[in-house]
Structures are given as structure tokens and as C-alpha cells.
Short mmCIF file of C-alpha atoms and ligand atoms in Angstrom, two decimals:
data_model
loop_
_atom_site.label_atom_id
_atom_site.label_comp_id
_atom_site.label_asym_id
_atom_site.label_seq_id
_atom_site.Cartn_x
_atom_site.Cartn_y
_atom_site.Cartn_z
CA MET T 22 -0.09 -42.73 0.15
CA VAL T 23 -2.87 -43.36 2.60
CA PHE T 24 -3.26 -43.78 6.31
CA PRO T 25 -1.75 -45.55 8.21
CA GLU T 26 1.36 -45.60 5.96
CA TYR T 27 1.18 -41.86 5.55
CA ARG T 28 0.74 -39.82 8.70
CA PRO T 29 0.87 -36.05 8.16
CA ARG T 30 1.37 -35.56 11.89
CA ARG T 31 4.90 -37.06 11.68
CA LEU T 32 6.24 -33.78 10.34
CA ARG T 33 4.25 -31.68 12.79
CA ARG T 34 5.81 -33.33 15.81
CA ASN T 35 7.90 -30.42 16.97
CA GLU T 36 8.83 -26.90 15.90
CA ALA T 37 12.07 -28.06 14.26
CA PHE T 38 10.13 -30.31 11.87
CA ARG T 39 7.41 -27.75 11.34
CA SER T 40 9.99 -25.16 10.47
CA LEU T 41 11.83 -27.59 8.18
CA ILE T 42 8.81 -28.06 5.93
CA ARG T 43 7.35 -24.54 6.17
CA GLU T 44 6.29 -23.39 2.71
CA THR T 45 5.83 -19.68 3.30
CA ARG T 46 7.90 -17.23 5.29
CA LEU T 47 7.57 -13.54 5.88
CA ASP T 48 10.57 -11.26 5.62
CA ALA T 49 10.81 -7.66 6.80
CA SER T 50 12.56 -6.73 3.54
CA GLN T 51 9.30 -7.36 1.68
CA LEU T 52 7.12 -5.19 3.91
CA ILE T 53 6.27 -1.60 3.06
CA TYR T 54 5.22 0.78 5.84
CA PRO T 55 2.76 3.58 4.96
CA LEU T 56 3.42 7.02 6.47
CA PHE T 57 1.09 10.01 6.65
CA VAL T 58 2.82 13.37 6.49
CA MET T 59 1.12 16.52 7.74
CA PRO T 60 1.96 20.23 7.91
CA GLY T 61 3.23 21.89 11.06
CA LYS T 62 6.05 21.26 13.50
CA ASN T 63 6.47 18.70 16.23
CA LYS T 64 3.21 16.99 15.31
CA ARG T 65 2.48 13.36 16.11
CA ASP T 66 -1.29 12.86 15.84
CA GLU T 67 -2.51 9.36 16.50
CA ILE T 68 -5.30 8.33 14.14
CA ALA T 69 -8.29 7.41 16.30
CA SER T 70 -9.41 4.42 14.26
CA MET T 71 -5.83 3.19 13.70
CA PRO T 72 -4.15 2.92 17.12
CA GLY T 73 -0.37 3.01 16.78
CA VAL T 74 -0.48 4.88 13.45
CA PHE T 75 0.37 8.59 13.44
CA ARG T 76 0.22 11.58 11.17
CA LEU T 77 3.68 13.09 11.41
CA SER T 78 5.00 16.54 10.60
CA VAL T 79 8.06 16.63 8.35
CA ASP T 80 10.48 17.20 11.28
CA GLN T 81 9.33 13.92 12.87
CA LEU T 82 10.12 11.78 9.82
CA ALA T 83 13.83 11.24 10.34
CA LYS T 84 13.31 9.49 13.66
CA GLU T 85 10.52 7.35 12.26
CA ALA T 86 12.70 6.29 9.31
CA LYS T 87 15.57 5.35 11.60
CA ASP T 88 13.25 3.28 13.81
CA CYS T 89 12.03 1.42 10.73
CA LEU T 90 15.54 0.78 9.42
CA ALA T 91 16.60 -0.59 12.80
CA LEU T 92 13.82 -3.17 12.47
CA GLY T 93 14.77 -4.06 8.89
CA VAL T 94 11.89 -2.19 7.27
CA ASN T 95 13.49 -0.20 4.47
CA HIS T 96 10.55 0.75 2.28
CA LEU T 97 8.06 3.52 3.08
CA LEU T 98 4.91 4.52 1.22
CA LEU T 99 4.24 8.23 1.60
CA PHE T 100 0.85 9.96 1.79
CA GLY T 101 0.55 13.71 2.19
CA LEU T 102 -1.98 15.99 3.85
CA PRO T 103 -1.54 19.36 2.17
CA GLU T 104 -2.02 22.80 3.76
CA LYS T 105 -4.65 23.72 1.17
CA LYS T 106 -6.92 21.82 -1.18
CA ASP T 107 -8.39 23.03 -4.49
CA ALA T 108 -10.57 21.76 -7.31
CA MET T 109 -7.65 20.53 -9.44
CA GLY T 110 -5.52 19.10 -6.65
CA THR T 111 -2.57 21.32 -7.57
CA GLY T 112 -0.96 20.70 -4.16
CA ALA T 113 -0.17 17.19 -5.39
CA HIS T 114 2.51 18.43 -7.77
CA ALA T 115 3.70 21.58 -5.99
CA ARG T 116 7.49 21.73 -5.94
CA ASP T 117 7.36 22.53 -2.22
CA GLY T 118 4.32 20.31 -1.55
CA ILE T 119 4.06 18.24 1.59
CA VAL T 120 5.21 14.95 0.04
CA GLN T 121 8.00 16.65 -1.90
CA ARG T 122 9.30 18.20 1.35
CA ALA T 123 8.96 14.87 3.14
CA ILE T 124 11.03 13.11 0.49
CA LYS T 125 13.84 15.65 0.77
CA GLU T 126 13.85 15.45 4.56
CA LEU T 127 13.90 11.64 4.53
CA LYS T 128 16.57 11.39 1.84
CA ASN T 129 18.74 13.71 3.89
CA ALA T 130 18.25 11.87 7.16
CA ALA T 131 18.21 8.27 5.91
CA PRO T 132 19.44 7.95 2.32
CA GLU T 133 19.22 4.16 2.44
CA MET T 134 15.47 4.27 3.11
CA MET T 135 13.53 3.52 -0.10
CA LEU T 136 10.67 5.92 -0.69
CA THR T 137 7.57 5.13 -2.69
CA THR T 138 4.92 7.79 -3.12
CA ASP T 139 1.20 7.40 -3.48
CA VAL T 140 0.21 9.21 -6.67
CA CYS T 141 -3.41 10.34 -6.38
CA LEU T 142 -5.39 13.54 -6.11
CA CYS T 143 -7.97 12.71 -3.44
CA GLU T 144 -5.96 14.20 -0.57
CA TYR T 145 -5.42 17.37 -2.59
CA THR T 146 -8.84 18.07 -4.14
CA ASP T 147 -11.45 20.06 -2.20
CA HIS T 148 -14.14 17.64 -3.44
CA GLY T 149 -12.16 14.58 -2.31
CA HIS T 150 -12.27 12.68 -5.60
CA CYS T 151 -9.19 11.03 -7.09
CA GLY T 152 -9.30 13.14 -10.26
CA CYS T 153 -10.52 16.52 -11.46
CA ILE T 154 -14.21 17.04 -12.07
CA ILE T 155 -15.43 18.32 -15.41
CA GLY T 156 -19.18 18.59 -15.92
CA ASN T 157 -20.40 16.29 -13.20
CA GLN T 158 -17.94 13.48 -13.48
CA VAL T 159 -14.34 12.70 -12.65
CA ASP T 160 -12.69 13.37 -16.00
CA ASN T 161 -10.31 10.58 -16.90
CA ASP T 162 -8.15 12.13 -19.59
CA ALA T 163 -7.84 15.57 -17.98
CA THR T 164 -6.68 13.86 -14.78
CA LEU T 165 -3.90 11.92 -16.54
CA GLU T 166 -1.80 15.00 -17.14
CA ILE T 167 -2.06 16.06 -13.47
CA LEU T 168 -1.11 12.58 -12.30
CA ALA T 169 1.91 12.47 -14.59
CA LYS T 170 3.00 15.88 -13.31
CA THR T 171 2.57 14.63 -9.74
CA ALA T 172 4.63 11.48 -10.31
CA LEU T 173 7.33 13.54 -11.99
CA SER T 174 7.45 16.04 -9.11
CA HIS T 175 7.91 13.13 -6.70
CA ALA T 176 10.76 11.72 -8.78
CA GLU T 177 12.36 15.17 -8.97
CA ALA T 178 12.20 15.45 -5.20
CA GLY T 179 14.01 12.09 -4.93
CA ALA T 180 11.32 9.39 -4.75
CA ASP T 181 12.60 5.89 -5.52
CA MET T 182 9.30 4.51 -6.83
CA VAL T 183 5.81 5.88 -7.60
CA ALA T 184 2.51 4.14 -6.91
CA PRO T 185 -0.56 5.50 -8.73
CA SER T 186 -3.73 4.70 -6.76
CA ASP T 187 -6.26 6.86 -8.62
CA MET T 188 -7.67 4.16 -10.94
CA MET T 189 -7.91 6.40 -14.00
CA ASP T 190 -7.57 4.47 -17.26
CA GLY T 191 -4.21 4.91 -18.96
CA ARG T 192 -2.35 6.49 -16.08
CA VAL T 193 0.47 3.98 -15.92
CA GLY T 194 1.46 4.66 -19.54
CA GLU T 195 1.16 8.41 -19.09
CA ILE T 196 3.32 8.34 -15.95
CA ARG T 197 5.90 6.03 -17.55
CA ALA T 198 6.22 8.40 -20.52
CA ALA T 199 6.58 11.48 -18.30
CA LEU T 200 9.26 9.80 -16.19
CA ASP T 201 11.18 8.51 -19.21
CA GLU T 202 11.14 11.87 -21.00
CA ASN T 203 12.72 13.44 -17.95
CA ASN T 204 15.51 10.96 -17.36
CA PHE T 205 13.73 9.00 -14.65
CA ASP T 206 13.74 5.73 -16.57
CA GLN T 207 15.13 4.06 -13.43
CA VAL T 208 12.09 4.92 -11.29
CA PRO T 209 9.72 1.93 -11.19
CA ILE T 210 5.92 2.09 -11.10
CA MET T 211 4.07 0.00 -8.54
CA ALA T 212 0.56 0.18 -9.98
CA TYR T 213 -2.53 -0.14 -7.85
CA SER T 214 -3.72 -2.31 -10.74
CA VAL T 215 -6.61 -4.01 -9.02
CA LYS T 216 -8.12 -1.59 -6.57
CA TYR T 217 -11.66 -2.25 -5.46
CA ALA T 218 -14.27 0.29 -4.36
CA SER T 219 -14.01 -1.00 -0.81
CA ALA T 220 -15.50 -0.10 2.56
CA PHE T 221 -12.24 -1.28 4.11
CA TYR T 222 -10.67 2.13 3.34
CA GLY T 223 -12.79 3.87 5.97
CA PRO T 224 -10.10 4.60 8.58
CA PHE T 225 -7.64 5.74 5.90
CA ARG T 226 -10.06 8.39 4.72
CA GLU T 227 -10.11 9.79 8.24
CA ALA T 228 -6.31 9.58 8.41
CA ALA T 229 -5.72 11.26 5.06
CA ASP T 230 -8.82 13.46 5.14
CA CYS T 231 -9.79 12.33 1.66
CA ALA T 232 -13.36 11.02 1.74
CA PRO T 233 -15.32 12.25 -1.29
CA LYS T 234 -17.60 15.15 -0.30
CA SER T 235 -20.31 13.77 -2.53
CA GLY T 236 -20.92 10.46 -4.23
CA ASP T 237 -18.47 7.58 -4.07
CA ARG T 238 -15.54 6.12 -6.01
CA LYS T 239 -17.48 3.41 -7.84
CA ALA T 240 -17.10 5.10 -11.22
CA TYR T 241 -13.35 4.52 -11.12
CA GLN T 242 -12.51 1.87 -8.52
CA MET T 243 -13.50 -1.73 -9.26
CA ASP T 244 -16.66 -3.59 -8.30
CA PRO T 245 -15.84 -6.11 -5.51
CA ALA T 246 -17.92 -8.67 -7.40
CA ASN T 247 -15.48 -8.88 -10.31
CA ALA T 248 -12.57 -11.29 -10.63
CA ARG T 249 -12.09 -11.62 -14.41
CA GLU T 250 -11.99 -7.86 -14.71
CA ALA T 251 -8.99 -7.89 -12.36
CA LEU T 252 -7.01 -9.75 -15.01
CA ARG T 253 -8.00 -7.21 -17.67
CA GLU T 254 -6.94 -4.31 -15.43
CA ALA T 255 -3.62 -5.98 -14.65
CA THR T 256 -3.00 -6.78 -18.34
CA LEU T 257 -3.46 -3.10 -19.23
CA ASP T 258 -0.97 -2.04 -16.56
CA VAL T 259 1.57 -4.61 -17.72
CA ASP T 260 1.22 -3.34 -21.29
CA GLU T 261 1.58 0.26 -20.14
CA GLY T 262 4.82 -0.50 -18.32
CA ALA T 263 4.00 -1.30 -14.70
CA ASP T 264 6.89 -2.90 -12.79
CA ILE T 265 4.88 -4.23 -9.84
CA LEU T 266 1.16 -5.11 -9.79
CA MET T 267 -0.83 -4.42 -6.67
CA VAL T 268 -4.08 -5.85 -5.34
CA LYS T 269 -6.03 -3.87 -2.76
CA PRO T 270 -7.50 -4.62 -0.22
CA ALA T 271 -5.81 -7.92 0.65
CA MET T 272 -7.63 -10.31 3.00
CA ALA T 273 -11.00 -10.26 1.26
CA TYR T 274 -9.29 -10.57 -2.14
CA LEU T 275 -6.89 -13.49 -1.68
CA ASP T 276 -8.43 -15.19 -4.73
CA ILE T 277 -7.49 -12.15 -6.82
CA ILE T 278 -3.91 -12.18 -5.51
CA LYS T 279 -3.68 -15.86 -6.39
CA SER T 280 -5.04 -15.39 -9.89
CA LEU T 281 -2.65 -12.52 -10.62
CA ARG T 282 0.20 -14.66 -9.28
CA ASP T 283 -0.80 -17.46 -11.66
CA GLU T 284 -1.26 -15.21 -14.71
CA PHE T 285 1.64 -12.77 -14.50
CA ASP T 286 5.33 -13.00 -13.86
CA LEU T 287 5.79 -9.49 -12.46
CA PRO T 288 6.16 -9.06 -8.69
CA ILE T 289 2.80 -8.87 -6.93
CA ALA T 290 2.08 -6.52 -4.03
CA ALA T 291 -0.95 -6.59 -1.76
CA TYR T 292 -2.18 -3.72 0.40
CA HIS T 293 -3.40 -4.82 3.84
CA VAL T 294 -5.52 -1.70 4.21
CA SER T 295 -6.62 0.53 7.06
CA GLY T 296 -9.92 -1.25 7.77
CA GLU T 297 -8.17 -4.61 7.95
CA TYR T 298 -5.74 -3.18 10.48
CA ALA T 299 -8.50 -1.45 12.45
CA MET T 300 -10.57 -4.62 12.76
CA ILE T 301 -7.70 -6.55 14.31
CA LYS T 302 -6.91 -3.64 16.64
CA ALA T 303 -10.54 -3.31 17.76
CA ALA T 304 -11.02 -7.00 18.44
CA ALA T 305 -7.70 -7.15 20.28
CA ALA T 306 -8.62 -4.10 22.38
CA ASN T 307 -11.68 -6.01 23.52
CA GLY T 308 -9.55 -8.99 24.44
CA TRP T 309 -11.32 -11.14 21.86
CA ILE T 310 -8.29 -12.20 19.81
CA ASP T 311 -4.53 -12.47 20.21
CA GLU T 312 -3.37 -9.46 18.20
CA GLU T 313 0.18 -10.65 17.45
CA ARG T 314 -0.91 -14.03 16.23
CA VAL T 315 -3.79 -12.70 14.14
CA MET T 316 -1.47 -10.12 12.60
CA ALA T 317 1.14 -12.74 11.71
CA GLU T 318 -1.45 -15.20 10.39
CA SER T 319 -3.11 -12.50 8.25
CA LEU T 320 0.13 -11.37 6.66
CA LEU T 321 1.23 -14.96 6.14
CA ALA T 322 -2.05 -15.72 4.36
CA ILE T 323 -1.52 -12.78 2.02
CA LYS T 324 1.95 -14.04 1.19
CA ARG T 325 0.76 -17.64 0.76
CA ALA T 326 -1.89 -16.45 -1.69
CA GLY T 327 0.94 -15.17 -3.87
CA ALA T 328 1.94 -11.66 -2.82
CA ASP T 329 5.68 -11.00 -2.82
CA ILE T 330 5.30 -7.59 -1.20
CA ILE T 331 2.90 -6.55 1.56
CA ILE T 332 2.03 -2.96 2.33
CA THR T 333 0.87 -2.90 5.93
CA TYR T 334 0.44 -0.65 8.97
CA TYR T 335 1.74 -3.68 10.89
CA ALA T 336 5.14 -3.59 9.12
CA LYS T 337 7.06 -2.48 12.21
CA ASP T 338 5.25 -4.85 14.59
CA MET T 339 5.69 -7.74 12.19
CA ALA T 340 9.37 -6.96 11.68
CA ARG T 341 9.82 -6.84 15.46
CA ARG T 342 8.19 -10.24 15.79
CA LEU T 343 10.36 -11.69 13.01
CA LYS T 344 13.46 -10.49 14.83
CA GLY T 345 12.26 -12.60 17.76
C1 LIG R 26 -6.02 7.17 -2.30
C2 LIG R 26 -5.83 5.96 -1.48
C3 LIG R 26 -6.72 5.30 -0.62
C4 LIG R 26 -6.00 4.29 0.00
C5 LIG R 26 -4.72 4.32 -0.52
N1 LIG R 26 -4.63 5.34 -1.45
C6 LIG R 26 -8.13 5.63 -0.28
C7 LIG R 26 -9.18 5.53 -1.29
O1 LIG R 26 -8.99 5.10 -2.42
O2 LIG R 26 -10.29 5.93 -0.94
C8 LIG R 26 -6.52 3.36 1.05
C9 LIG R 26 -5.49 2.80 1.97
C10 LIG R 26 -6.01 2.20 3.22
O3 LIG R 26 -7.23 2.08 3.44
O4 LIG R 26 -5.18 1.83 4.04
N2 LIG R 26 -6.74 7.02 -3.44
#
């Protein structure tokens, strides 16, 4: 079909036609909202580089969860800021740790809210790395046991799903085994399978107080230059028992989302990370872009690239917009 017989504009004539042929749609039920939980009472600290995102004390969580549910957002991703940090990140698997307390509070207040936990050590180690340090490097195999313990402690507290973000080799299998041995075979793993060593995490590290005190994360997170390696990482996680594969960050890695979509039949998640959110906020604050439209277009692009699930600080705003 060629012009003038075929005229693409025919089906763009009005919103009813545009909507009729729309290929991609966002749905609040596929958005996950990250929450930062901090110690103390009555705390609602706005994160300077992430306007509209707060660190909340445990007593503030119930209200937040109810607000999300009212908008149709029924999945949360929990991050914890512990009271104390140490070399081995033991706060990550403490029975009365910050995330474990948050889960109990949320399950009490809003049992229908689905809770996924970030499984990582960087918020809990005094050195800020995602694993324990032996000699002068982040020791992969010694970290696995701590991660498995952490995931298990989250499941015991009532978490519905765990999401390891540490990028140690073999952690998905280790976590799966620990969950299965303890009768948590129904708790899925959403693996941060393809997580790049990205500068887009900057604002998050302020929010979660987890920047490495020395060095960087390049010895465990992936090189942004690599696309084929993403498939190898994802293949390992599939073989180790991952239920959902995640790509992170999102906007600068749409090609990676697309190639995982084409290669694998598991659900794909994408994390629209802190720096992506902060950039839109900053430009909007200057009056340079239309925040709502840029938000919606960004999330739509992530979905169009092949993500089923989007983790985003915009989950509530997007859900509000979808409600109309
Ligand atoms: C912890 C973790 C990070 C993010 C999610 N889990 C930071 C990092 O790896 O340095 C980033 C999320 C965001 O930027 O929104 N390992």
C-alpha cells in the first residue's frame, strides 16, 4: 500500500480512532511503587533530589499504602534505612530489622497490598557495598549466604515477593533454595537480572544512604556498553529459578528490554530509576517540559519496548492520570 491509496492520517483523525488502534496501554496494576522506610516516629522526610518522594517511618506506612490502593497501585517495593550499619550488613536479616517491621505493619494495615522487598546489603553495610568485603574485594560467595538469609527473613516477616539487586553471581539459585527449604516455595523472585553500573542511581543513593564509601560498583554491576552480556545474565537467572526478569535503569536501556522480551518468555520488569525521575522533575520545575506528558510518554516507551511491569516513583501520579 502506498500513498495516495494508503493514508496513515485516516486513523489519526480523532481521539476515538487513535484510541481504537492504540498498540500499548499502561495499567496501574502493572506499576510498582518504591517506598523508603526509616527509623523513628512520625517521620516524613522529602528526598531533596526526588521531589514528591519521602522516607517514611513505620507508623506512616499504613496511610501511604491506603493512598496507593485507592489509586489502584497494589504493589510496593520496600527499601530500608537501618538504625545501625556494620561490615557484614547484619541489619538486613535482623528479625526486628526495619524492613521486617515495615512488612508486619503493612500486612496488618493493608493485607491486600502486595509487598516486594529489595534484597541487598548496601543500605546495611558501613562501607556501602552490596556485599561483604574480604581482603579488598566484595566477596561473592560469602555474600550469597547473607543474601539468602535476608530474603528468608523478609519472607518470614510476610513479604510476597523478593527482589535481589546486589548483582552477586549465583544469588537467585541460593535464594530460591533457602526459600524452598523453608516452605516459601510460593514466594516468587523478581531478579534484578540486568543491572548496569549506572550514574542514574545518584538520587537513590542519597535517599537510601547507600553510596559506596570507596570505589564503585563496577566489579559487580554491568558495564553500560554491553548488550550480549545482558542475555547471558538473564539466562543464568532463568536457570537459577527467577520468576520475573528485571532491566535497570529503563529509558537508556530500551534496547535491552526489547532483546530480553524477544529472547525470554518470563515476565519482564523495568526499573525507571531515581535519576530518570529526578531529571523530569528538574526540567519541569524550570518550566522546560510538561511533566505529566513526559512522565506518561516515558512510561509508555518502557512498556512499548517490552516491559510488562514498571517500577517507578511516578506510580501514584501515573495511576491518577490513568483514572482520568
Ligand atoms: C541497591 C539498589 C540501588 C537501586 C535499587 N537497589 C542502588 C545501587 O545499586 O547503587 C537504585 C534505584 C534507583 O536509582 O531508583 N543495590
